[in-house]
Every structure is written in structure tokens, then in C-alpha cells.
Tab-separated table of C-alpha atoms in Angstrom:
chain	number	residue	atom	x	y	z
A	526	UNK	CA	24.588	-21.093	-33.407
A	527	UNK	CA	20.816	-20.514	-33.647
A	528	UNK	CA	18.929	-20.801	-30.292
A	529	UNK	CA	15.460	-21.687	-31.717
A	530	UNK	CA	15.469	-23.072	-35.240
A	531	UNK	CA	12.611	-23.900	-37.457
A	532	UNK	CA	12.444	-25.807	-40.723
A	533	UNK	CA	11.281	-25.102	-43.385
A	534	UNK	CA	11.455	-21.349	-43.683
A	535	UNK	CA	9.028	-21.325	-46.435
A	536	UNK	CA	6.482	-23.926	-47.290
A	537	UNK	CA	3.984	-23.787	-50.232
A	538	UNK	CA	1.537	-26.692	-50.597
A	539	UNK	CA	-1.802	-27.575	-52.017
A	540	UNK	CA	-5.141	-27.819	-50.132
A	541	UNK	CA	-5.691	-31.214	-48.626
A	542	UNK	CA	-2.041	-32.114	-48.169
A	543	UNK	CA	-0.360	-33.054	-44.829
A	544	UNK	CA	2.722	-31.224	-43.852
A	545	UNK	CA	5.086	-30.865	-40.910
A	546	UNK	CA	7.229	-28.001	-39.438
A	547	UNK	CA	10.078	-28.873	-37.160
A	548	UNK	CA	11.497	-26.918	-34.298
A	549	UNK	CA	14.547	-27.401	-32.172
A	550	UNK	CA	15.942	-25.295	-29.332
A	551	UNK	CA	19.466	-25.552	-27.852
A	552	UNK	CA	18.815	-23.364	-24.830
A	553	UNK	CA	18.004	-26.150	-22.419
A	554	UNK	CA	14.536	-24.687	-21.914
A	555	UNK	CA	11.681	-26.781	-20.453
A	556	UNK	CA	8.891	-25.029	-22.353
A	557	UNK	CA	8.254	-24.736	-26.042
A	558	UNK	CA	5.337	-23.110	-27.973
A	559	UNK	CA	3.709	-22.778	-31.313
A	560	UNK	CA	2.316	-19.491	-32.320
A	561	UNK	CA	0.397	-18.361	-35.484
A	562	UNK	CA	0.817	-14.916	-36.930
A	563	UNK	CA	-2.003	-14.049	-39.276
A	564	UNK	CA	-2.226	-11.459	-42.040
A	565	UNK	CA	-3.090	-8.742	-39.407
A	566	UNK	CA	0.163	-9.583	-37.675
A	567	UNK	CA	-1.350	-10.801	-34.447
A	568	UNK	CA	0.584	-13.493	-32.835
A	569	UNK	CA	-1.699	-16.020	-31.080
A	570	UNK	CA	-0.620	-19.037	-29.131
A	571	UNK	CA	-1.612	-22.437	-30.492
A	572	UNK	CA	0.133	-24.908	-28.169
A	573	UNK	CA	2.565	-24.916	-25.124
A	574	UNK	CA	4.536	-27.859	-23.961
A	575	UNK	CA	6.357	-28.095	-20.642
A	576	UNK	CA	8.765	-30.997	-20.398
A	577	UNK	CA	7.032	-32.858	-23.269
A	578	UNK	CA	3.646	-32.414	-21.584
A	579	UNK	CA	0.928	-30.365	-23.306
A	580	UNK	CA	-0.037	-27.479	-20.948
A	581	UNK	CA	-1.879	-25.056	-23.317
A	582	UNK	CA	-4.072	-25.971	-26.225
A	583	UNK	CA	-5.841	-22.921	-27.552
A	584	UNK	CA	-8.997	-24.285	-29.417
A	585	UNK	CA	-6.887	-25.252	-32.399
A	586	UNK	CA	-8.475	-27.556	-34.974
A	587	UNK	CA	-7.481	-31.156	-34.375
A	588	UNK	CA	-6.001	-31.185	-37.835
A	589	UNK	CA	-3.026	-29.598	-35.976
A	590	UNK	CA	-1.060	-32.153	-33.898
A	591	UNK	CA	2.036	-31.119	-32.072
A	592	UNK	CA	4.610	-33.764	-31.152
A	593	UNK	CA	7.395	-33.402	-28.697
A	594	UNK	CA	9.767	-36.321	-28.864
A	595	UNK	CA	11.991	-34.620	-26.166
A	596	UNK	CA	12.098	-31.262	-24.633
A	597	UNK	CA	14.425	-29.874	-27.169
A	598	UNK	CA	11.995	-30.535	-29.994
A	599	UNK	CA	8.371	-29.548	-30.782
A	600	UNK	CA	7.146	-30.407	-34.155
A	601	UNK	CA	3.880	-29.366	-35.684
A	602	UNK	CA	2.090	-31.609	-38.019
A	603	UNK	CA	-0.823	-30.328	-40.040
A	604	UNK	CA	-3.395	-32.608	-41.789
A	605	UNK	CA	-5.804	-31.739	-44.627
A	606	UNK	CA	-4.388	-28.257	-45.117
A	607	UNK	CA	-6.938	-25.524	-45.746
A	608	UNK	CA	-6.561	-22.061	-47.426
A	609	UNK	CA	-7.161	-20.378	-43.932
A	610	UNK	CA	-4.073	-22.178	-42.683
A	611	UNK	CA	-1.797	-19.786	-44.507
A	612	UNK	CA	0.173	-17.918	-42.057
A	613	UNK	CA	3.566	-17.495	-40.469
A	614	UNK	CA	4.022	-20.090	-37.693
A	615	UNK	CA	6.508	-19.260	-34.937
A	616	UNK	CA	8.188	-21.724	-32.497
A	617	UNK	CA	9.333	-20.264	-29.229
A	618	UNK	CA	10.886	-21.598	-26.021
A	619	UNK	CA	11.479	-20.358	-22.518
A	620	UNK	CA	12.813	-21.698	-19.290
A	621	UNK	CA	10.327	-23.214	-16.757
A	622	UNK	CA	7.105	-21.254	-16.764
A	623	UNK	CA	5.881	-22.404	-13.534
A	624	UNK	CA	5.278	-19.654	-10.913
A	625	UNK	CA	9.016	-19.504	-10.124
A	626	UNK	CA	9.787	-18.502	-13.675
A	627	UNK	CA	7.184	-15.856	-14.369
A	628	UNK	CA	9.504	-13.366	-15.861
A	629	UNK	CA	11.550	-15.657	-18.121
A	630	UNK	CA	12.092	-14.445	-21.589
A	631	UNK	CA	10.625	-16.291	-24.531
A	632	UNK	CA	12.905	-16.825	-27.480
A	633	UNK	CA	11.297	-17.088	-30.993
A	634	UNK	CA	12.430	-18.926	-34.065
A	635	UNK	CA	12.529	-17.098	-37.415
A	636	UNK	CA	9.134	-18.406	-38.459
A	637	UNK	CA	7.773	-20.658	-41.172
A	638	UNK	CA	5.604	-18.978	-43.863
A	639	UNK	CA	2.981	-21.515	-44.948
A	640	UNK	CA	1.093	-20.843	-48.188
A	641	UNK	CA	-1.733	-23.058	-49.006
A	642	UNK	CA	-2.819	-22.868	-52.594
B	1050	UNK	CA	-12.176	-10.117	-22.726
B	1051	UNK	CA	-8.428	-10.222	-22.435
B	1052	UNK	CA	-6.987	-7.862	-25.014
B	1053	UNK	CA	-3.894	-5.779	-25.838
B	1054	UNK	CA	-4.201	-2.641	-27.914
B	1055	UNK	CA	-1.521	-0.565	-29.290
B	1056	UNK	CA	-1.282	2.815	-30.872
B	1057	UNK	CA	-0.344	4.118	-33.326
B	1058	UNK	CA	-0.671	1.405	-35.849
B	1059	UNK	CA	2.156	2.821	-37.744
B	1060	UNK	CA	4.627	5.645	-37.308
B	1061	UNK	CA	7.198	7.375	-39.471
B	1062	UNK	CA	10.043	9.398	-37.877
B	1063	UNK	CA	13.296	10.912	-38.943
B	1064	UNK	CA	16.576	9.441	-37.884
B	1065	UNK	CA	17.721	10.955	-34.562
B	1066	UNK	CA	14.217	11.843	-33.356
B	1067	UNK	CA	12.505	10.283	-30.294
B	1068	UNK	CA	9.104	8.449	-30.265
B	1069	UNK	CA	6.722	6.919	-27.779
B	1070	UNK	CA	4.563	3.998	-28.502
B	1071	UNK	CA	1.486	3.071	-26.446
B	1072	UNK	CA	-0.108	-0.075	-25.160
B	1073	UNK	CA	-3.372	-0.518	-23.217
B	1074	UNK	CA	-4.455	-3.860	-21.920
B	1075	UNK	CA	-7.448	-5.537	-20.151
B	1076	UNK	CA	-5.634	-8.794	-19.410
B	1077	UNK	CA	-6.396	-10.391	-16.079
B	1078	UNK	CA	-4.839	-11.786	-13.931
B	1079	UNK	CA	-1.776	-9.929	-14.911
B	1080	UNK	CA	1.667	-11.573	-14.578
B	1081	UNK	CA	3.959	-9.237	-16.596
B	1082	UNK	CA	4.288	-7.034	-19.610
B	1083	UNK	CA	6.910	-7.363	-22.363
B	1084	UNK	CA	7.871	-5.301	-25.316
B	1085	UNK	CA	9.243	-7.192	-28.315
B	1086	UNK	CA	10.844	-6.000	-31.491
B	1087	UNK	CA	10.099	-7.828	-34.648
B	1088	UNK	CA	12.164	-7.256	-37.739
B	1089	UNK	CA	10.528	-7.993	-41.124
B	1090	UNK	CA	10.771	-11.649	-41.758
B	1091	UNK	CA	12.126	-12.451	-38.302
B	1092	UNK	CA	10.879	-13.693	-35.027
B	1093	UNK	CA	10.063	-11.376	-32.246
B	1094	UNK	CA	13.009	-10.401	-29.903
B	1095	UNK	CA	12.560	-9.347	-26.333
B	1096	UNK	CA	13.351	-5.731	-25.292
B	1097	UNK	CA	11.916	-5.533	-21.777
B	1098	UNK	CA	9.981	-7.441	-19.205
B	1099	UNK	CA	8.132	-5.664	-16.215
B	1100	UNK	CA	6.208	-7.056	-13.377
B	1101	UNK	CA	3.319	-5.416	-11.565
B	1102	UNK	CA	5.721	-3.579	-9.210
B	1103	UNK	CA	7.956	-2.163	-11.784
B	1104	UNK	CA	7.190	1.387	-13.285
B	1105	UNK	CA	10.085	1.626	-15.770
B	1106	UNK	CA	12.857	-0.420	-17.292
B	1107	UNK	CA	15.451	0.504	-19.786
B	1108	UNK	CA	17.370	-1.407	-22.361
B	1109	UNK	CA	19.838	0.874	-24.056
B	1110	UNK	CA	17.922	3.511	-26.035
B	1111	UNK	CA	14.625	1.761	-25.225
B	1112	UNK	CA	12.726	2.715	-22.030
B	1113	UNK	CA	9.528	1.015	-21.189
B	1114	UNK	CA	7.021	2.310	-18.501
B	1115	UNK	CA	4.125	0.577	-16.872
B	1116	UNK	CA	1.168	1.978	-14.904
B	1117	UNK	CA	-0.581	-1.179	-13.563
B	1118	UNK	CA	-3.410	0.903	-12.127
B	1119	UNK	CA	-4.513	2.306	-15.469
B	1120	UNK	CA	-3.220	-0.805	-17.379
B	1121	UNK	CA	-1.139	1.240	-19.806
B	1122	UNK	CA	2.410	0.957	-20.846
B	1123	UNK	CA	4.628	2.934	-23.212
B	1124	UNK	CA	7.828	2.246	-25.099
B	1125	UNK	CA	10.098	5.274	-25.625
B	1126	UNK	CA	12.797	5.204	-28.206
B	1127	UNK	CA	15.587	7.783	-27.932
B	1128	UNK	CA	17.684	9.050	-30.712
B	1129	UNK	CA	16.156	6.652	-33.380
B	1130	UNK	CA	18.408	4.808	-35.771
B	1131	UNK	CA	17.577	3.335	-39.116
B	1132	UNK	CA	17.958	-0.139	-37.593
B	1133	UNK	CA	15.025	0.748	-35.225
B	1134	UNK	CA	12.578	0.269	-38.185
B	1135	UNK	CA	10.538	-2.770	-37.169
B	1136	UNK	CA	7.291	-3.661	-35.514
B	1137	UNK	CA	7.066	-3.159	-31.821
B	1138	UNK	CA	4.817	-5.557	-30.092
B	1139	UNK	CA	3.285	-5.253	-26.624
B	1140	UNK	CA	2.723	-8.529	-24.880
B	1141	UNK	CA	0.905	-9.104	-21.651
B	1142	UNK	CA	1.381	-12.379	-19.720
B	1143	UNK	CA	-1.733	-13.846	-18.245
B	1144	UNK	CA	-1.344	-16.202	-15.389
B	1145	UNK	CA	-3.515	-19.296	-16.049
B	1146	UNK	CA	-5.286	-21.400	-13.540
B	1147	UNK	CA	-2.588	-24.014	-13.969
B	1148	UNK	CA	0.048	-21.478	-12.748
B	1149	UNK	CA	1.499	-21.150	-16.415
B	1150	UNK	CA	2.018	-17.905	-18.277
B	1151	UNK	CA	-0.095	-17.336	-21.383
B	1152	UNK	CA	1.229	-14.568	-23.610
B	1153	UNK	CA	-1.303	-12.265	-25.219
B	1154	UNK	CA	0.072	-10.238	-28.031
B	1155	UNK	CA	-0.927	-6.755	-29.284
B	1156	UNK	CA	-0.975	-6.203	-33.099
B	1157	UNK	CA	2.185	-4.105	-32.911
B	1158	UNK	CA	3.240	-0.589	-34.027
B	1159	UNK	CA	5.062	-0.546	-37.299
B	1160	UNK	CA	7.854	1.996	-36.981
B	1161	UNK	CA	9.783	3.352	-39.960
B	1162	UNK	CA	12.786	5.516	-39.418
B	1163	UNK	CA	13.819	7.552	-42.349
B	1164	UNK	CA	17.174	9.268	-43.022
């Protein structure tokens, strides 16, 4: 009965390939996120979507393209993968992050470990 | 620059002992501060959330404090258990111009509890 689920959990691929990571949440939340955790363990936001609309885009290369078909799904597509893209990618969701929901908790998926070789 | 710094980077304690983890931040405008626990190979799980006006918040054996004037927070773990072994991440929420929260993460403190 996973709240935020990501697939796949592990992804090994060659440089130059295109790959997608899927994320689904069953919490009824309005806001979903993609985070990247690098080798130093810092989690950094990449994108945030609220009701299928992009609200935060943190200077991510345009090889990364999020797609939100509905508010329960936020998929991440990566084109022309590079060695530096190797990291753990986390999807998260929270209820409405507008001013009325400032203290809402963010729920994270288990992460997708991407290794580019 | 909006930053969240945590100390120590890693910590080893014996089961049953207490410990305190520190977090200093320079994030502005501040919305709230959260502590997360991240087990190896898992996503972070929220422990506490505190707003500007809250000085302390407890969740079982975890007690977080916040001094918004000095921009410091601490997480105190009482009577540690082996299952407390994890990374503890301090996260400060920045209110963006659009009215949304942007979470800024610290690097975490890696805690190891030994029997």
C-alpha cells in the first residue's frame, strides 16, 4: 500500500540513451516533485508540479523533461544520458503547497538509482 | 546564499545513549524547518515540522528545537536504539515569490548506533 511509488528502483544504462522514471502517488496530493541526490548525499529539487502545472524548475538541463499526465503521476524523461546524471532520483508529493499549506509534510518514494556507464 | 549546514557529519553512539544533532541555516525568507530520517536505500521520512513561532516539537524519542533568531535547530534523540541508525537531514523551507515552498536540504548527519 505504497504512498509514493517509483519505478524502476535501479536503472543501469549507457551514455547517450534515453530513459524514463515513473512516479505515482495515491495520497490525493496536489503537488509532486523530483529531487536528485548526488554522491555527497545532498538532495536538490529539480521540478515541482502543482495540479499538473510546473511551478518550480531549478535550472535543470533541458535533457530532463517532466511529464504530468494527471496530478497522481509525475514521470521524468531523460534524453542523451551523461555520466554526471548518475545519482539517486527521488519523487515526492505533498498536499497543496500554496500559503494555506505551508506546513504540509512531503512524502518521498524509495528512490531510483540511475547509473550511466 | 541559501544554505543548510549540519554537524557533525557522522556520529557513532552506543545503544541507549542520547545524542544531539545540529543544524544552522541561512535560508530566507523562512517558512518552516523539518527534520527527516533517511534509512539506507530508502526515501526520507518526516520526523518534525516547525514554523517560525515554534521553539520545540517532539515525536516520540525525537525532540527538535528551533531558534529562529540565531537560525539554529537541533534534533535530540533519547535512549537511542539500533533502528535509529540512519541519516538525519535538516530541511529548511523557503517561501518563493510565487507563494510556494521550496525545500532546501542539508547534507545530513549519518548516525550509527552500536550495541
